[in-house]
Coordinates of N, CA, C and O in Angstrom, one line a residue:
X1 N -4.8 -16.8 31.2 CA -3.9 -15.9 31.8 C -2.7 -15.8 30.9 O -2.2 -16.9 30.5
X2 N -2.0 -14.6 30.6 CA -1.1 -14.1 29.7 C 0.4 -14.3 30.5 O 0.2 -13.6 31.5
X3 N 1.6 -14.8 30.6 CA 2.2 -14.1 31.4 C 3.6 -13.6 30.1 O 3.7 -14.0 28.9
X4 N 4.4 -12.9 30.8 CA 5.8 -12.7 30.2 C 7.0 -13.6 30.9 O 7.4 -14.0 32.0
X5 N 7.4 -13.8 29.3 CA 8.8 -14.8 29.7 C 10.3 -14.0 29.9 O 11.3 -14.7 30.1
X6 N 10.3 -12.5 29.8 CA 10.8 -11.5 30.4 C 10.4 -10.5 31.1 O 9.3 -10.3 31.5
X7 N 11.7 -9.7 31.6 CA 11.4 -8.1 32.4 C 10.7 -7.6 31.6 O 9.7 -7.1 32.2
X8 N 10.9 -7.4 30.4 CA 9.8 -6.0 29.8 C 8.2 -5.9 30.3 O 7.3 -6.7 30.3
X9 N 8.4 -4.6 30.7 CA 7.0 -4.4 30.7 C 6.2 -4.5 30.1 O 5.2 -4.9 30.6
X10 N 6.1 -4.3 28.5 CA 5.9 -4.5 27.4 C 5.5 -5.6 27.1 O 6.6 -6.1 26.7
X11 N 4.6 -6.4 26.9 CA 4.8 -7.9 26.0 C 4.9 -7.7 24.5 O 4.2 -6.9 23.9
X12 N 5.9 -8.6 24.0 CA 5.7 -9.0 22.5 C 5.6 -9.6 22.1 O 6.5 -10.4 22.4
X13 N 4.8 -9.9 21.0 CA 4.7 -11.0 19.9 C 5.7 -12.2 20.8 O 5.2 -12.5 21.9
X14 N 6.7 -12.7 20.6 CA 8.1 -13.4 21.0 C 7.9 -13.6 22.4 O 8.1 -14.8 22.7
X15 N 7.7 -12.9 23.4 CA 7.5 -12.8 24.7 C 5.9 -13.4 25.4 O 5.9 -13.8 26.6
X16 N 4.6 -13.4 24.5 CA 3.9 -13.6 25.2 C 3.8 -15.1 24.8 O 4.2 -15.6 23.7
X17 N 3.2 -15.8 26.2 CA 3.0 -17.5 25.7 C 2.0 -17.4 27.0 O 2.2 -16.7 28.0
X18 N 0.7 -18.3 26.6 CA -0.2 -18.7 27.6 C 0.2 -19.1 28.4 O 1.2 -19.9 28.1
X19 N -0.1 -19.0 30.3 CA 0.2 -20.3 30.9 C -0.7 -21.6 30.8 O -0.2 -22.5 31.4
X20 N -1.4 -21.6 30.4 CA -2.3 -22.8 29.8 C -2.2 -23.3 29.0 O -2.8 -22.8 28.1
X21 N -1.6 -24.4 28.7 CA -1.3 -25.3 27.7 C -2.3 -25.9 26.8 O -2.1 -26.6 25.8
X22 N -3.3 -25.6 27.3 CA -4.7 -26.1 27.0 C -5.8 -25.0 26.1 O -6.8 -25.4 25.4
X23 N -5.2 -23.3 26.2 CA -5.5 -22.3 25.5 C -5.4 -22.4 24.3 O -4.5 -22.9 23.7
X24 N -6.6 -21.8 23.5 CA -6.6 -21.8 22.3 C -5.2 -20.7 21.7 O -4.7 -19.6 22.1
X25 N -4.9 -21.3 20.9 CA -4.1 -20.3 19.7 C -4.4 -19.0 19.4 O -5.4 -18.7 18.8
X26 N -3.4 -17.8 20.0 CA -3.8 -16.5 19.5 C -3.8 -16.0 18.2 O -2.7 -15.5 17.9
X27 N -5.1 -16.0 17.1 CA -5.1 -15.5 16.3 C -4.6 -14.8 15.6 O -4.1 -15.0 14.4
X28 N -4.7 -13.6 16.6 CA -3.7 -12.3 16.0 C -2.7 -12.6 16.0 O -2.2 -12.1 15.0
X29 N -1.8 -13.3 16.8 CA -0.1 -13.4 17.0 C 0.3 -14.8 16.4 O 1.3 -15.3 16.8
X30 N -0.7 -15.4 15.5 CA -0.4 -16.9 15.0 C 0.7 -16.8 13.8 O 1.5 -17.7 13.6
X31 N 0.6 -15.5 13.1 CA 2.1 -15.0 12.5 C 2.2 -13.7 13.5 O 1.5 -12.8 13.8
X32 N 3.5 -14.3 13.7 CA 4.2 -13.0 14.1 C 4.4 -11.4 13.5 O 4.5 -11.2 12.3
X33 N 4.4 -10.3 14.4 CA 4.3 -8.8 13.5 C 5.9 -8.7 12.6 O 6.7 -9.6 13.0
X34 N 6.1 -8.3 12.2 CA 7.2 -7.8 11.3 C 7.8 -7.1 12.3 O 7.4 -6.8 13.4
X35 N 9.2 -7.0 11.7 CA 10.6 -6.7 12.7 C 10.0 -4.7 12.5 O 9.3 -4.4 11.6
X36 N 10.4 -4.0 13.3 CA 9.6 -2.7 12.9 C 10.5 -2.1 11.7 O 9.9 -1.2 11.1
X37 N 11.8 -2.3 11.0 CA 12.4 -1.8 9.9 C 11.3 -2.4 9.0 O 10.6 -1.5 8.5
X38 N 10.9 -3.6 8.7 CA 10.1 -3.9 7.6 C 8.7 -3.3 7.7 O 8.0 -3.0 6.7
X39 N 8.5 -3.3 9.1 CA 6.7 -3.1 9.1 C 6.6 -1.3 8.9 O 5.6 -0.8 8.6
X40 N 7.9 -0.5 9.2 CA 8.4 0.8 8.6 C 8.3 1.0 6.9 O 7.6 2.0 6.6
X41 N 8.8 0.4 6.0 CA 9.3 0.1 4.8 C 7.7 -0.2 4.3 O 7.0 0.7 3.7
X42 N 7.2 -1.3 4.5 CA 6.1 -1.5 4.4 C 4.8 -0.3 4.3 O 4.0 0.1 3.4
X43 N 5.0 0.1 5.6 CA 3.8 1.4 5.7 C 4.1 2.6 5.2 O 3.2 3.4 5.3
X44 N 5.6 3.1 4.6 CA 6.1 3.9 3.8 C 5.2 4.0 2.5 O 4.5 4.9 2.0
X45 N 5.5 2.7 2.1 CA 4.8 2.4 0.9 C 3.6 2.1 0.7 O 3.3 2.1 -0.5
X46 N 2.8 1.9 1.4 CA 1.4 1.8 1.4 C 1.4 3.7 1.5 O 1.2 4.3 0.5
X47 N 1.5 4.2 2.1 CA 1.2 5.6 1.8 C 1.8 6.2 0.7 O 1.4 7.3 0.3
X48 N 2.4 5.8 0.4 CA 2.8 6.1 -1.5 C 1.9 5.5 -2.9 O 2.0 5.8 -4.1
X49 N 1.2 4.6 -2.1 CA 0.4 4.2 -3.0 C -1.3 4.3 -2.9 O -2.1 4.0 -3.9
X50 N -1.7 4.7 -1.7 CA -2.8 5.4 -0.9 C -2.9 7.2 -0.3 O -2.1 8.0 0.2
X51 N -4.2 7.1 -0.5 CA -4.3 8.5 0.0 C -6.0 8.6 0.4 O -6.8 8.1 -0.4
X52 N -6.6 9.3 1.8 CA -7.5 8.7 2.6 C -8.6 10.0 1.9 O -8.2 10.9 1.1
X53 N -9.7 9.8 2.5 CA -10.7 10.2 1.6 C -11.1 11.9 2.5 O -11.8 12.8 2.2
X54 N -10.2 11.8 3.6 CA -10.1 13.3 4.4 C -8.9 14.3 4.1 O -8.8 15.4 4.6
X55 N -7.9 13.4 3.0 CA -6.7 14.2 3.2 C -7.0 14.4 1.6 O -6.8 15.6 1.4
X56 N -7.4 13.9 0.7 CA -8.2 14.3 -0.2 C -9.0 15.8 -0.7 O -8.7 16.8 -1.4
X57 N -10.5 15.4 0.4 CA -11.3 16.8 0.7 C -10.6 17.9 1.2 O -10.8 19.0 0.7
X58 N -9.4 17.4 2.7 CA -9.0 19.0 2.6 C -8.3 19.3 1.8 O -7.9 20.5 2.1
X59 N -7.8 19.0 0.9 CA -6.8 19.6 -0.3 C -7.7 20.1 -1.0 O -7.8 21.3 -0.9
X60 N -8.7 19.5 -1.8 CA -9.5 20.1 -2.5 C -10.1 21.5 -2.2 O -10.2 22.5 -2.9
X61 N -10.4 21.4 -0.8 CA -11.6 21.8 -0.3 C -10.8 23.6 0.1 O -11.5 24.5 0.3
X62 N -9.1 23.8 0.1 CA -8.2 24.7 0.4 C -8.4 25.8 -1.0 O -8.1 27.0 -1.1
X63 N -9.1 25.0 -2.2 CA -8.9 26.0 -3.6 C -7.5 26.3 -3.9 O -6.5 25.9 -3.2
X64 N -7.5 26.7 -4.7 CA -6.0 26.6 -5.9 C -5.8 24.9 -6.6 O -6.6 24.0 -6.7
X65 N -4.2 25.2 -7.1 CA -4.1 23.8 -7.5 C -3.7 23.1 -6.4 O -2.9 23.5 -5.5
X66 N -4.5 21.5 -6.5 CA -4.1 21.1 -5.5 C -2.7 19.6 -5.6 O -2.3 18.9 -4.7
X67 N -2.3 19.7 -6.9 CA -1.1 19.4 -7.3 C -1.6 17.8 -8.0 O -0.8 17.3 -8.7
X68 N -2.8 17.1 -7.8 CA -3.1 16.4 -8.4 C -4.5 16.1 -9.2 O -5.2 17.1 -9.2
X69 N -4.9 15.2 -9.7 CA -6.4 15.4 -10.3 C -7.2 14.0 -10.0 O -6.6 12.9 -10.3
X70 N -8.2 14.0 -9.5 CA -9.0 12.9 -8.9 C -10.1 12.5 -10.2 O -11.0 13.1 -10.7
X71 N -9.6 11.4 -10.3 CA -10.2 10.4 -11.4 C -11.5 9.3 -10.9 O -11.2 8.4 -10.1
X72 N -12.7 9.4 -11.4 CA -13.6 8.3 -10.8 C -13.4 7.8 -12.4 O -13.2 8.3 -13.5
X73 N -13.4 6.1 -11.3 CA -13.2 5.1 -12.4 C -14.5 3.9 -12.6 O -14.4 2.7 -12.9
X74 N -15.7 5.1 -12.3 CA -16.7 4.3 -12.2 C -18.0 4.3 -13.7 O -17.9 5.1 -14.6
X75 N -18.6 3.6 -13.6 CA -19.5 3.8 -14.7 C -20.0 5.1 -15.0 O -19.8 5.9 -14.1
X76 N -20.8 5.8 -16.4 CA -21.8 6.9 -16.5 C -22.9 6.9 -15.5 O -23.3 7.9 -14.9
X77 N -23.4 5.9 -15.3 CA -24.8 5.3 -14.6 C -24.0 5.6 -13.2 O -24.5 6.5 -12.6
X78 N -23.1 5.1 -12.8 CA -22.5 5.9 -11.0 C -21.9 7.0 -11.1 O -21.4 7.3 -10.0
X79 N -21.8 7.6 -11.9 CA -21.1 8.8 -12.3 C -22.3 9.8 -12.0 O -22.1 10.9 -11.6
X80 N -23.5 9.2 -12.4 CA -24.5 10.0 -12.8 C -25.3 10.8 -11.2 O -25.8 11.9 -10.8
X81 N -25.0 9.1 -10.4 CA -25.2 9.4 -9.0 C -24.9 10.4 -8.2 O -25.6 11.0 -7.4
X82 N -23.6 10.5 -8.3 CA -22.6 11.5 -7.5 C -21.6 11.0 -7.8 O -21.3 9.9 -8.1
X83 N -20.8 12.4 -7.7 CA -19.4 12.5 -8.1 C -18.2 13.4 -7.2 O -18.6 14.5 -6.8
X84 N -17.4 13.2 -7.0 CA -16.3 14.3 -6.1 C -16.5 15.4 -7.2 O -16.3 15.3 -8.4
X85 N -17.0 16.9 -6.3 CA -16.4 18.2 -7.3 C -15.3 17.9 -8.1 O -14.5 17.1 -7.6
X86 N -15.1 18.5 -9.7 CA -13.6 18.7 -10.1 C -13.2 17.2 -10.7 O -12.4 17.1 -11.7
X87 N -13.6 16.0 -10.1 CA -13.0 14.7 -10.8 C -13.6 14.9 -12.0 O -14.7 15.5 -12.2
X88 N -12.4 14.0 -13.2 CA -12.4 13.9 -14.0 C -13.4 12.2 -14.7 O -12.7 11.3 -14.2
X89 N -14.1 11.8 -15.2 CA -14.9 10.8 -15.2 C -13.6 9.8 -16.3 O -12.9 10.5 -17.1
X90 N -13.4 8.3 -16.2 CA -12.3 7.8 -16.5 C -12.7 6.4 -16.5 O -11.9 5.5 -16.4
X91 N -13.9 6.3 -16.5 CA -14.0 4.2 -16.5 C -12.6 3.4 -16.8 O -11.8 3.3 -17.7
X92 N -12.9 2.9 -15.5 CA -11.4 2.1 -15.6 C -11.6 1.0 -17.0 O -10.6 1.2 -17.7
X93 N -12.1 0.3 -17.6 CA -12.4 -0.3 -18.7 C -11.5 1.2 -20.1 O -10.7 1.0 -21.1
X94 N -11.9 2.1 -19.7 CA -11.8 3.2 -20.8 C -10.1 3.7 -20.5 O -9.6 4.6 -21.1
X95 N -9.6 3.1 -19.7 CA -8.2 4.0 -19.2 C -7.0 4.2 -20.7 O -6.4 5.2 -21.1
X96 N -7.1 2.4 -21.5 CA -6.2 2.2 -22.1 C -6.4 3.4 -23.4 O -5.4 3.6 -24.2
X97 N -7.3 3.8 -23.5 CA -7.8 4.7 -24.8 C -8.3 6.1 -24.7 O -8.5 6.7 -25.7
X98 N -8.6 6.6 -23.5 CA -8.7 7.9 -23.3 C -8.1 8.5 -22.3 O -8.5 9.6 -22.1
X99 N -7.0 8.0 -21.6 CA -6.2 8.6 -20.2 C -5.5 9.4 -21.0 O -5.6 10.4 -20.3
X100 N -4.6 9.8 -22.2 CA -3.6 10.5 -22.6 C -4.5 11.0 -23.1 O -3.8 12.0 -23.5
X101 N -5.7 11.4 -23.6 CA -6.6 12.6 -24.1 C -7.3 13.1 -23.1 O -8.2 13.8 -23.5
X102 N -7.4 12.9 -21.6 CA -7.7 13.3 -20.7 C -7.0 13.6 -19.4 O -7.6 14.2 -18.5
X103 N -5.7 13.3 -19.2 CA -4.4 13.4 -18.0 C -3.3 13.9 -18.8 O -3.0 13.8 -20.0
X104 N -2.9 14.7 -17.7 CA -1.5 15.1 -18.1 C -0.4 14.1 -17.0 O -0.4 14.1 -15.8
X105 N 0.4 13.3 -17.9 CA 1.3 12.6 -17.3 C 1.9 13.3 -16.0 O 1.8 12.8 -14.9
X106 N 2.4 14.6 -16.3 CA 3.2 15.5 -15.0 C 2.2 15.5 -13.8 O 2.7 15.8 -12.7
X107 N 1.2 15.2 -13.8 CA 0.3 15.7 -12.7 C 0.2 13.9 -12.0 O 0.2 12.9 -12.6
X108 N 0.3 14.1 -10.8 CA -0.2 12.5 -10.2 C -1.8 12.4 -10.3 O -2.6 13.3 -10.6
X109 N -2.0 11.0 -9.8 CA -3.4 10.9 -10.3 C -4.0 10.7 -8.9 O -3.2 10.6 -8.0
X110 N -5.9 10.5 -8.6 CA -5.9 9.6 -7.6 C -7.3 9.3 -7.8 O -8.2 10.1 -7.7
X111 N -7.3 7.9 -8.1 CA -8.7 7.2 -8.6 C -9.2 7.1 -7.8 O -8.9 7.7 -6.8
X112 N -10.2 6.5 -7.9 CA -11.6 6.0 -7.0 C -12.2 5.7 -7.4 O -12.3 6.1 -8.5
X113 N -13.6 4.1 -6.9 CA -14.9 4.1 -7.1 C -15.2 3.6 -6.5 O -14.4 3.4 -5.6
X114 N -16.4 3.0 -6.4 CA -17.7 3.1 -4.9 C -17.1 3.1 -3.9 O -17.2 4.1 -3.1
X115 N -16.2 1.9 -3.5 CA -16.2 2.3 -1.9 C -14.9 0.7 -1.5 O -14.2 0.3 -2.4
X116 N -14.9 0.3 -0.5 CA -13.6 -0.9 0.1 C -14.3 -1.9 -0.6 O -13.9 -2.0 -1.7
X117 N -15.3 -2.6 -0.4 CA -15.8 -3.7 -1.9 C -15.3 -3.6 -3.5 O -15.0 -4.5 -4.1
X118 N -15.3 -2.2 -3.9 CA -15.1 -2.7 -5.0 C -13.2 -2.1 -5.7 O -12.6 -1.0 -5.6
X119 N -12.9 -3.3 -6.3 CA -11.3 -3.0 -6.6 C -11.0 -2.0 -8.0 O -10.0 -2.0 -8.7
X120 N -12.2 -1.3 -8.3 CA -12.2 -1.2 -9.9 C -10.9 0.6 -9.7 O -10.3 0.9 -10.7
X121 N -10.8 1.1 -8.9 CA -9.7 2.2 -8.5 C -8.6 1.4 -8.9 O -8.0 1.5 -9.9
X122 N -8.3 0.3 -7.7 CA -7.4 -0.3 -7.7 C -6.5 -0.6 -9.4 O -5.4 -0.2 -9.8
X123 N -7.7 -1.6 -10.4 CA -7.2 -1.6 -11.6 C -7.0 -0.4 -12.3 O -5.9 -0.4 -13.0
X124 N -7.9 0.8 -12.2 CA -7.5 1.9 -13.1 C -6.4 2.1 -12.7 O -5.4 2.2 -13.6
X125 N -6.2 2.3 -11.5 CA -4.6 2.8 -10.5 C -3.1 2.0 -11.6 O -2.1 2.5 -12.0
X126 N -3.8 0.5 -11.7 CA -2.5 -0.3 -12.2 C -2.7 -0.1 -13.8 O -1.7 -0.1 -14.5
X127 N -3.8 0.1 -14.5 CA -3.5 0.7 -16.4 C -2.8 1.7 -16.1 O -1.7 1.8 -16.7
X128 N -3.4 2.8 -15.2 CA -2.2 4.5 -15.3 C -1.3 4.0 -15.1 O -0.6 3.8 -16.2
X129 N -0.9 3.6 -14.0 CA 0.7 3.5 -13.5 C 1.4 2.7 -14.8 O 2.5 3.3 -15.0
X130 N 1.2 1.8 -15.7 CA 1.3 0.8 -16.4 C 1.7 2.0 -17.8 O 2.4 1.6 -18.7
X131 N 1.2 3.1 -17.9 CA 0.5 4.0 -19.2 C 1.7 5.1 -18.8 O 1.8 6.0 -19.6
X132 N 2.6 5.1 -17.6 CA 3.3 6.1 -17.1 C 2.9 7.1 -16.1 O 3.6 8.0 -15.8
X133 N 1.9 6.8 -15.6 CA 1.4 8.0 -15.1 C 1.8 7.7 -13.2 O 1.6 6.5 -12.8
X134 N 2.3 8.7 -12.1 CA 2.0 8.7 -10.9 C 0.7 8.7 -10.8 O -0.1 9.3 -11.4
X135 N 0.6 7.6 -9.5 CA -1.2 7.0 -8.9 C -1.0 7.3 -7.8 O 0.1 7.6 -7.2
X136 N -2.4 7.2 -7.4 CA -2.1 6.7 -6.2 C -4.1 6.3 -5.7 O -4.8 7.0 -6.4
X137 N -4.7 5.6 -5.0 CA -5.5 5.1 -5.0 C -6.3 5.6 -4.0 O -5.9 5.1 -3.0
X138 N -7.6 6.5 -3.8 CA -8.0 6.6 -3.1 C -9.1 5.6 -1.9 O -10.2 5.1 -2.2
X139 N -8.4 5.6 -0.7 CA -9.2 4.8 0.4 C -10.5 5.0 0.6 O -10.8 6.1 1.1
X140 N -11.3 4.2 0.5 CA -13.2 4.1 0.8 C -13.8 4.6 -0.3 O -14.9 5.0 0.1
X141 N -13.7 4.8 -1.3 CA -14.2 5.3 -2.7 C -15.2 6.2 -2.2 O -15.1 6.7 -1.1
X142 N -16.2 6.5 -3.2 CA -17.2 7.4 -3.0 C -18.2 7.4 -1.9 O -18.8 8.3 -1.4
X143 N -18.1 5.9 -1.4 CA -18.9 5.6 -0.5 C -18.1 6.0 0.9 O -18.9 6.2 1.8
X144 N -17.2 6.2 1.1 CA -16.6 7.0 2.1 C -16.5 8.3 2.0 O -16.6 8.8 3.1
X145 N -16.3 9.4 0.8 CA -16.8 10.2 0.8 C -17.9 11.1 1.1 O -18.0 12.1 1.9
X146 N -18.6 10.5 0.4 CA -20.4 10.4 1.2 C -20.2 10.2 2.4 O -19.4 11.2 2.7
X147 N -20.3 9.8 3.1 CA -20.4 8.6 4.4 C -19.6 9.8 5.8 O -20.0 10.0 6.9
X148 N -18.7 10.3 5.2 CA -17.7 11.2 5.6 C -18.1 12.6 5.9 O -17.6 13.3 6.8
X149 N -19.4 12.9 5.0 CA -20.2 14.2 4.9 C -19.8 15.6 4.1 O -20.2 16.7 4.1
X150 N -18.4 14.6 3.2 CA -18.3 15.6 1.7 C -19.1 16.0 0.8 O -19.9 15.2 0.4
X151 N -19.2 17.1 0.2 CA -19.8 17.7 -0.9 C -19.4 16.8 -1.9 O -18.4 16.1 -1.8
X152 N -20.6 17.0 -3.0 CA -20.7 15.3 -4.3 C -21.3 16.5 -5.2 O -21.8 17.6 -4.9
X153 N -21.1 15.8 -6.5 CA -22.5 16.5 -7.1 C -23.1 15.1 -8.1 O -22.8 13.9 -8.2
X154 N -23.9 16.2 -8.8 CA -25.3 15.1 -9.3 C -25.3 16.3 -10.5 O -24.9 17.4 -10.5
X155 N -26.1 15.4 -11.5 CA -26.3 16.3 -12.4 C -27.7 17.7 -12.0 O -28.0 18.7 -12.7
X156 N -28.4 17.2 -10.6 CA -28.8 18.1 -10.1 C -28.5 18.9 -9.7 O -29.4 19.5 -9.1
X157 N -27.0 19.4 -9.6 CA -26.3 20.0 -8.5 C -25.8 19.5 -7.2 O -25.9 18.4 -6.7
X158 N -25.1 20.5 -6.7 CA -24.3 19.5 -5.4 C -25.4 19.1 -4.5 O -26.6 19.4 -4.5
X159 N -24.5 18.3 -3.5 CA -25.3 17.5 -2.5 C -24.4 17.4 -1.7 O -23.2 17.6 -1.8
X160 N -25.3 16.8 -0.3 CA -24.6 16.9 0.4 C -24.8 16.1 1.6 O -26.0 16.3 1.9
X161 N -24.3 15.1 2.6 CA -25.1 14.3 3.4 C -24.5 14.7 4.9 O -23.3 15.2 5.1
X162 N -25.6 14.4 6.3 CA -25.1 14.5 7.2 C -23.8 13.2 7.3 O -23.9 12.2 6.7
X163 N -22.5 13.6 8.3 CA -21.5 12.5 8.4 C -22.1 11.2 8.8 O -23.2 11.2 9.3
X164 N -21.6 10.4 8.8 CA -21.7 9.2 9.6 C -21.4 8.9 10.7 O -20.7 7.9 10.5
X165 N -21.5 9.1 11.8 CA -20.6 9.1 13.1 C -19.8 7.9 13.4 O -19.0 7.7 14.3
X166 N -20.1 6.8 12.3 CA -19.9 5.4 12.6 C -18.5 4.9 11.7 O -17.8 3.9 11.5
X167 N -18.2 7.0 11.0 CA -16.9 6.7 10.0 C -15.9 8.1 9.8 O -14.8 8.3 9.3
X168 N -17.1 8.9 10.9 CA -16.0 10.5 10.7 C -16.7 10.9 12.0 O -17.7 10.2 12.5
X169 N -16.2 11.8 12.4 CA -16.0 12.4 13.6 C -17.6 13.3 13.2 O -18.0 13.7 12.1
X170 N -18.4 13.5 14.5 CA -19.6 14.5 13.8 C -19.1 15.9 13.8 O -19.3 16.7 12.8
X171 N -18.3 16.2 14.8 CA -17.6 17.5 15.3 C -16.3 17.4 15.2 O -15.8 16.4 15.7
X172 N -15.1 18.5 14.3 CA -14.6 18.5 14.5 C -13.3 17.5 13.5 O -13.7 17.1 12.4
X173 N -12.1 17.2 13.8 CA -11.4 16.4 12.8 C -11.2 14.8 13.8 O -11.4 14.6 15.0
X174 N -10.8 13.7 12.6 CA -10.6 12.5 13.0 C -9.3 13.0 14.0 O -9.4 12.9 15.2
X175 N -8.3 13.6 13.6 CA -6.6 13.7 14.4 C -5.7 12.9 13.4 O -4.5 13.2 13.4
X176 N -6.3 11.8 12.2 CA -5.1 10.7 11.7 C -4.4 11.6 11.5 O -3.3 11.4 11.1

């Protein structure tokens, strides 16, 4: 049983304590949330350094410029697999020696590759940024893409998969 050690209707972090002294420890509240200025400040910045694999597509997907250029930082051999229309191929290994014969510094960037397992975006993200360049890291790599029911191509031509309902909406938009 939960109760509050105040009026607020609300419980928080600070306010909730078991009445059972015998209750296991609440996991989630075993560190406390951040004061909301920091956990503000915080998620400012995580979206300055992130950008989601829907907000992406619809930019792309509007035609014209879309003010940045999407870099896969994945092998030839996963390159070969599928790729976002329009990205530029960039093996993160290859950043230190071919990003300034392939990026224009003025333009921001936004890496990717396979998917939340693998961090190899992540390091390309930190050689650009490192090299001068605005990053920013795309969420769920290719495998969210896919997964999402974006247009890819292959050296066969584009492709295309039904969504995943278990990661995008079947009908319609998520709302984030």
């Amino acid at each position: 049983m939960i109760t509050q050690t105040s009026e607020s209707p609300v419980p928080s972090a600070s306010r909730v304590r078991s009445a059972d002294p015998g209750a296991a420890e609440n996991p989630v509240l075993r560190v406390a949330p951040a004061a909301p200025a920091e956990a503000a400040a915080y998620f400012r910045a995580s979206l300055a350094f992130h950008a989601d694999v829907s907000d992406v597509a619809t930019v792309l997907a509007a035609g014209g410029d879309p003010g940045f250029v999407v870099v896969d930082t994945r092998s030839t051999e996963s390159w070969d697999q599928g790729r976002i229309p329009g990205a530029v191929h960039l093996p993160t290994a290859l950043v230190p020696e071919q990003a300034e014969r392939l990026l224009d510094r003025s333009v921001p960037v936004v890496t990717y590759c396979w998917g939340p397992g693998c961090n190899g975006a992540t390091r390309a993200a930190l050689a650009l940024a490192e090299l001068g360049y605005q990053v920013k890291e795309m969420l769920g790599g290719f495998e969210y893409w896919a997964r999402e029911g974006f247009a890819y191509e292959t050296w066969q031509g584009p492709a295309r998969r039904a969504a995943d309902p278990l990661t995008a909406p079947v009908e319609g938009e998520c709302g984030c």
